[in-house]
């Protein structure tokens, strides 16, 4: 693909991720922390986020299926998930985590189950978009050095 | 007041920091932020490990202390470090927004408090406090 067109596509996709509210300010900081000495920093952090999230999602699912539900444990897991999401600028995911924690503090099991579906949905959407975006970024980087 | 970092008993002019956070993503980001400022740093995953590393004789110019951690939280760790006579700059970092909770953290012995996520500009403002 034409190098300029690829770079333009990368810029457009990046802008839309921010405009549509999937990402916010902390993601920009991750990009700024990437340099020649740490050329894959964004990908490394995002990969770590995926691994961490998979573990937490599993833990939360297990906790939601337990009877009685341990809301303190649920809140701890979601606190972790919200912390990671917020640190990478995953805005929509973070917002859904906040909703979940409100149901959790009210010990509303139905609300927790419903809002957790939303958390997982937003996480899946973000992950798909980030994977496409970072793939394009890598392609653009290769085309620059070609 | 500029503190001197010590590694294995040798004086070093490079600033040193301890990251105390149970969240893997945050630890990696804080590590990178500190690296970027040329600050040598190590990370531990809870307050007890922060206390233990000091018991082993290590000290740091700066401690970035998360509040909510398992085993020992940031409030208790800060309290214990101060009781041990640790005078390093301890900056609390947390997502908590309730004034009462933040006040409890500060009263445990913090020199500074910053709301997460930690940014380069927040970290620079903390470091400036160390350098006076």
Short mmCIF file of C-alpha atoms in Angstrom, two decimals:
data_model
loop_
_atom_site.label_atom_id
_atom_site.label_comp_id
_atom_site.label_asym_id
_atom_site.label_seq_id
_atom_site.Cartn_x
_atom_site.Cartn_y
_atom_site.Cartn_z
CA UNK A 1 0.00 0.00 0.00
CA UNK A 2 1.15 3.55 -0.74
CA UNK A 3 3.13 4.77 2.30
CA UNK A 4 1.39 8.11 2.58
CA UNK A 5 -2.04 6.53 2.30
CA UNK A 6 -1.15 4.04 5.03
CA UNK A 7 0.06 6.79 7.35
CA UNK A 8 -3.07 8.78 6.61
CA UNK A 9 -5.20 5.73 7.46
CA UNK A 10 -3.33 5.29 10.73
CA UNK A 11 -3.92 8.95 11.64
CA UNK A 12 -7.62 8.69 10.76
CA UNK A 13 -8.13 5.55 12.76
CA UNK A 14 -6.29 7.03 15.73
CA UNK A 15 -8.43 10.16 15.60
CA UNK A 16 -11.64 8.15 15.43
CA UNK A 17 -10.62 6.03 18.45
CA UNK A 18 -10.39 9.26 20.44
CA UNK A 19 -13.38 11.00 18.86
CA UNK A 20 -15.65 8.02 19.47
CA UNK A 21 -14.58 7.85 23.10
CA UNK A 22 -12.77 4.51 23.05
CA UNK A 23 -9.49 6.08 24.14
CA UNK A 24 -8.52 9.17 26.05
CA UNK A 25 -5.52 11.08 27.43
CA UNK A 26 -3.56 8.29 29.19
CA UNK A 27 -3.16 6.49 25.85
CA UNK A 28 -1.41 9.57 24.47
CA UNK A 29 1.04 9.32 27.38
CA UNK A 30 1.79 5.70 26.47
CA UNK A 31 2.56 6.82 22.92
CA UNK A 32 4.83 9.58 24.28
CA UNK A 33 6.70 7.03 26.41
CA UNK A 34 7.56 5.06 23.27
CA UNK A 35 10.91 5.97 21.77
CA UNK A 36 13.88 4.42 19.97
CA UNK A 37 15.00 2.73 23.18
CA UNK A 38 11.47 1.41 23.83
CA UNK A 39 10.02 1.05 20.32
CA UNK A 40 7.28 -1.40 21.29
CA UNK A 41 6.17 0.16 24.54
CA UNK A 42 2.55 0.73 23.52
CA UNK A 43 2.16 -2.83 22.23
CA UNK A 44 3.83 -4.22 25.38
CA UNK A 45 1.51 -2.32 27.71
CA UNK A 46 -1.56 -3.21 25.67
CA UNK A 47 -0.55 -6.89 25.62
CA UNK A 48 -0.06 -6.78 29.38
CA UNK A 49 -3.49 -5.19 29.69
CA UNK A 50 -5.04 -8.05 27.65
CA UNK A 51 -3.37 -10.71 29.83
CA UNK A 52 -4.34 -8.95 33.04
CA UNK A 53 -7.90 -8.38 31.82
CA UNK A 54 -8.38 -12.01 30.80
CA UNK A 55 -7.40 -13.10 34.30
CA UNK A 56 -9.66 -10.55 35.99
CA UNK A 57 -12.63 -11.32 33.73
CA UNK A 58 -12.30 -14.98 34.61
CA UNK A 59 -12.08 -14.17 38.32
CA UNK A 60 -15.13 -11.91 38.14
CA UNK A 61 -17.15 -14.52 36.25
CA UNK A 62 -16.26 -17.11 38.84
CA UNK A 63 -17.18 -14.75 41.67
CA UNK A 64 -20.51 -13.89 40.02
CA UNK A 65 -21.33 -17.59 39.69
CA UNK A 66 -20.57 -18.32 43.33
CA UNK A 67 -23.35 -18.41 45.90
CA UNK A 68 -23.47 -16.41 48.00
CA UNK A 69 -21.80 -13.69 45.94
CA UNK A 70 -18.81 -12.14 47.69
CA UNK A 71 -19.33 -8.50 46.74
CA UNK A 72 -16.11 -7.39 48.46
CA UNK A 73 -14.06 -9.77 46.33
CA UNK A 74 -15.99 -8.71 43.22
CA UNK A 75 -15.25 -5.08 43.98
CA UNK A 76 -11.54 -5.84 44.47
CA UNK A 77 -11.33 -7.53 41.07
CA UNK A 78 -13.24 -4.74 39.35
CA UNK A 79 -11.11 -2.13 41.11
CA UNK A 80 -8.09 -3.80 39.52
CA UNK A 81 -9.72 -3.96 36.11
CA UNK A 82 -10.83 -0.35 36.30
CA UNK A 83 -7.33 0.66 37.39
CA UNK A 84 -5.70 -0.99 34.37
CA UNK A 85 -8.33 0.30 31.94
CA UNK A 86 -8.00 3.82 33.22
CA UNK A 87 -4.19 3.70 33.07
CA UNK A 88 -4.16 2.88 29.37
CA UNK A 89 -6.93 5.36 28.57
CA UNK A 90 -9.64 2.77 27.83
CA UNK A 91 -12.40 5.29 28.47
CA UNK A 92 -15.57 3.30 27.67
CA UNK A 93 -14.32 0.22 29.49
CA UNK A 94 -13.44 2.34 32.54
CA UNK A 95 -16.91 3.92 32.54
CA UNK A 96 -18.61 0.51 32.46
CA UNK A 97 -16.39 -0.63 35.32
CA UNK A 98 -17.63 2.36 37.34
CA UNK A 99 -21.26 1.35 36.71
CA UNK A 100 -20.47 -2.20 37.81
CA UNK A 101 -18.86 -0.99 41.04
CA UNK A 102 -21.96 1.05 41.86
CA UNK A 103 -24.12 -2.09 41.59
CA UNK A 104 -21.51 -3.96 43.58
CA UNK A 105 -21.50 -1.50 46.46
CA UNK A 106 -25.32 -1.73 46.49
CA UNK A 107 -24.94 -5.55 46.52
CA UNK A 108 -27.25 -5.70 43.51
CA UNK A 109 -26.47 -9.06 41.93
CA UNK A 110 -28.71 -8.58 38.89
CA UNK A 111 -27.19 -5.19 38.24
CA UNK A 112 -23.68 -6.61 38.55
CA UNK A 113 -24.43 -9.43 36.10
CA UNK A 114 -26.00 -7.03 33.58
CA UNK A 115 -23.30 -4.40 33.82
CA UNK A 116 -20.57 -7.04 33.61
CA UNK A 117 -21.95 -8.00 30.19
CA UNK A 118 -21.47 -4.37 29.20
CA UNK A 119 -17.91 -4.35 30.56
CA UNK A 120 -17.05 -7.47 28.56
CA UNK A 121 -18.68 -6.07 25.43
CA UNK A 122 -16.80 -2.77 25.61
CA UNK A 123 -13.57 -4.60 26.35
CA UNK A 124 -14.05 -6.91 23.33
CA UNK A 125 -14.80 -3.95 21.04
CA UNK A 126 -11.80 -2.00 22.26
CA UNK A 127 -9.52 -4.99 21.93
CA UNK A 128 -10.60 -5.58 18.31
CA UNK A 129 -10.12 -1.93 17.40
CA UNK A 130 -6.75 -1.70 19.13
CA UNK A 131 -5.50 -4.84 17.42
CA UNK A 132 -6.42 -3.44 14.01
CA UNK A 133 -4.97 -0.03 14.85
CA UNK A 134 -1.66 -1.33 16.23
CA UNK A 135 -1.30 -3.68 13.26
CA UNK A 136 -1.66 -0.68 10.95
CA UNK A 137 0.87 1.27 13.04
CA UNK A 138 3.36 -1.61 12.65
CA UNK A 139 2.76 -1.76 8.88
CA UNK A 140 3.26 1.99 8.60
CA UNK A 141 6.52 1.74 10.60
CA UNK A 142 7.79 -1.01 8.29
CA UNK A 143 6.86 0.99 5.20
CA UNK A 144 8.76 4.01 6.58
CA UNK A 145 11.97 2.00 6.97
CA UNK A 146 11.58 0.21 3.61
CA UNK B 1 15.74 18.39 51.13
CA UNK B 2 17.58 16.17 48.65
CA UNK B 3 17.86 12.59 49.85
CA UNK B 4 20.75 10.40 48.77
CA UNK B 5 19.93 7.03 47.25
CA UNK B 6 22.06 4.15 48.37
CA UNK B 7 22.58 0.82 46.67
CA UNK B 8 24.62 -1.78 48.48
CA UNK B 9 26.22 0.90 50.61
CA UNK B 10 27.65 2.87 47.67
CA UNK B 11 26.75 6.53 47.22
CA UNK B 12 25.08 7.30 43.90
CA UNK B 13 24.11 10.64 42.44
CA UNK B 14 21.30 9.07 40.47
CA UNK B 15 17.91 9.44 42.06
CA UNK B 16 16.23 6.20 43.12
CA UNK B 17 12.60 5.24 43.48
CA UNK B 18 10.43 2.43 44.75
CA UNK B 19 7.13 1.72 43.02
CA UNK B 20 4.57 0.09 45.31
CA UNK B 21 1.52 -1.07 43.35
CA UNK B 22 -0.40 -4.33 43.05
CA UNK B 23 -1.50 -3.56 39.48
CA UNK B 24 0.81 -4.97 36.79
CA UNK B 25 -0.09 -2.40 34.13
CA UNK B 26 0.44 0.51 36.54
CA UNK B 27 3.78 -0.88 37.71
CA UNK B 28 5.01 -1.05 34.13
CA UNK B 29 3.84 2.47 33.30
CA UNK B 30 5.31 3.96 36.50
CA UNK B 31 8.57 2.11 35.83
CA UNK B 32 8.74 3.60 32.33
CA UNK B 33 7.86 7.11 33.54
CA UNK B 34 10.67 6.94 36.11
CA UNK B 35 13.10 5.47 33.56
CA UNK B 36 12.32 8.36 31.26
CA UNK B 37 13.39 10.79 33.99
CA UNK B 38 16.60 8.84 34.54
CA UNK B 39 15.43 7.59 37.95
CA UNK B 40 16.61 4.11 38.88
CA UNK B 41 13.64 2.20 40.19
CA UNK B 42 12.40 -1.10 41.51
CA UNK B 43 8.84 -2.25 42.01
CA UNK B 44 7.08 -4.27 44.69
CA UNK B 45 3.50 -5.49 44.72
CA UNK B 46 2.18 -4.52 48.15
CA UNK B 47 2.86 -2.53 51.29
CA UNK B 48 4.46 -5.43 53.15
CA UNK B 49 7.07 -5.87 50.41
CA UNK B 50 7.75 -2.13 50.61
CA UNK B 51 8.40 -2.42 54.34
CA UNK B 52 10.48 -5.59 53.89
CA UNK B 53 12.74 -4.04 51.25
CA UNK B 54 13.50 -1.22 53.69
CA UNK B 55 14.12 -3.74 56.48
CA UNK B 56 16.74 -5.32 54.20
CA UNK B 57 18.63 -2.02 54.32
CA UNK B 58 17.66 -0.40 51.04
CA UNK B 59 16.45 3.17 50.92
CA UNK B 60 15.09 5.29 48.09
CA UNK B 61 14.78 8.99 47.34
CA UNK B 62 11.19 8.53 46.27
CA UNK B 63 8.44 6.04 47.04
CA UNK B 64 5.36 5.96 44.82
CA UNK B 65 2.77 4.36 47.08
CA UNK B 66 -0.54 2.98 45.82
CA UNK B 67 -3.36 3.04 48.39
CA UNK B 68 -5.39 -0.09 47.77
CA UNK B 69 -3.25 -3.21 47.88
CA UNK B 70 -3.68 -6.69 49.32
CA UNK B 71 -1.66 -7.99 52.31
CA UNK B 72 -0.80 -4.44 53.45
CA UNK B 73 -2.32 -1.29 51.98
CA UNK B 74 -0.56 1.99 51.31
CA UNK B 75 -1.84 3.71 54.43
CA UNK B 76 -0.45 1.06 56.76
CA UNK B 77 2.80 0.76 54.80
CA UNK B 78 3.34 4.52 54.94
CA UNK B 79 2.69 4.53 58.67
CA UNK B 80 5.15 1.69 59.26
CA UNK B 81 7.86 3.24 57.10
CA UNK B 82 7.59 6.52 59.03
CA UNK B 83 7.72 4.64 62.33
CA UNK B 84 10.89 2.95 61.07
CA UNK B 85 12.36 6.43 60.59
CA UNK B 86 12.20 6.42 56.79
CA UNK B 87 12.34 10.05 55.68
CA UNK B 88 12.16 9.48 51.91
CA UNK B 89 9.63 11.41 49.86
CA UNK B 90 6.50 9.26 49.86
CA UNK B 91 3.96 10.22 47.21
CA UNK B 92 0.61 8.52 47.46
CA UNK B 93 -1.07 7.69 44.17
CA UNK B 94 -4.64 6.50 44.16
CA UNK B 95 -7.93 6.51 42.33
CA UNK B 96 -9.78 7.32 45.54
CA UNK B 97 -11.68 10.57 45.43
CA UNK B 98 -13.33 10.76 48.86
CA UNK B 99 -11.72 13.49 50.91
CA UNK B 100 -11.86 11.42 54.09
CA UNK B 101 -9.93 8.54 52.50
CA UNK B 102 -7.33 10.84 50.96
CA UNK B 103 -6.91 12.65 54.28
CA UNK B 104 -6.31 9.34 56.09
CA UNK B 105 -3.66 8.46 53.52
CA UNK B 106 -1.96 11.85 53.83
CA UNK B 107 -2.06 11.73 57.63
CA UNK B 108 -0.29 8.36 57.56
CA UNK B 109 2.81 10.31 56.50
CA UNK B 110 2.69 11.23 52.82
CA UNK B 111 4.68 14.15 51.46
CA UNK B 112 2.49 14.39 48.38
CA UNK B 113 -0.65 12.90 46.91
CA UNK B 114 -1.55 12.51 43.26
CA UNK B 115 -4.67 11.11 41.67
CA UNK B 116 -4.19 8.22 39.27
CA UNK B 117 -3.40 7.78 36.49
CA UNK B 118 0.06 9.14 37.13
CA UNK B 119 1.31 11.37 34.33
CA UNK B 120 4.75 12.70 33.48
CA UNK B 121 3.80 16.20 34.65
CA UNK B 122 2.52 14.87 38.00
CA UNK B 123 5.71 12.88 38.46
CA UNK B 124 7.86 15.90 37.59
CA UNK B 125 6.04 17.98 40.20
CA UNK B 126 6.78 15.26 42.80
CA UNK B 127 10.47 15.13 41.81
CA UNK B 128 10.75 18.91 42.02
CA UNK B 129 9.63 18.67 45.65
CA UNK B 130 12.54 16.31 46.37
CA UNK B 131 15.01 18.65 44.76
CA UNK B 132 13.58 21.54 46.72
#
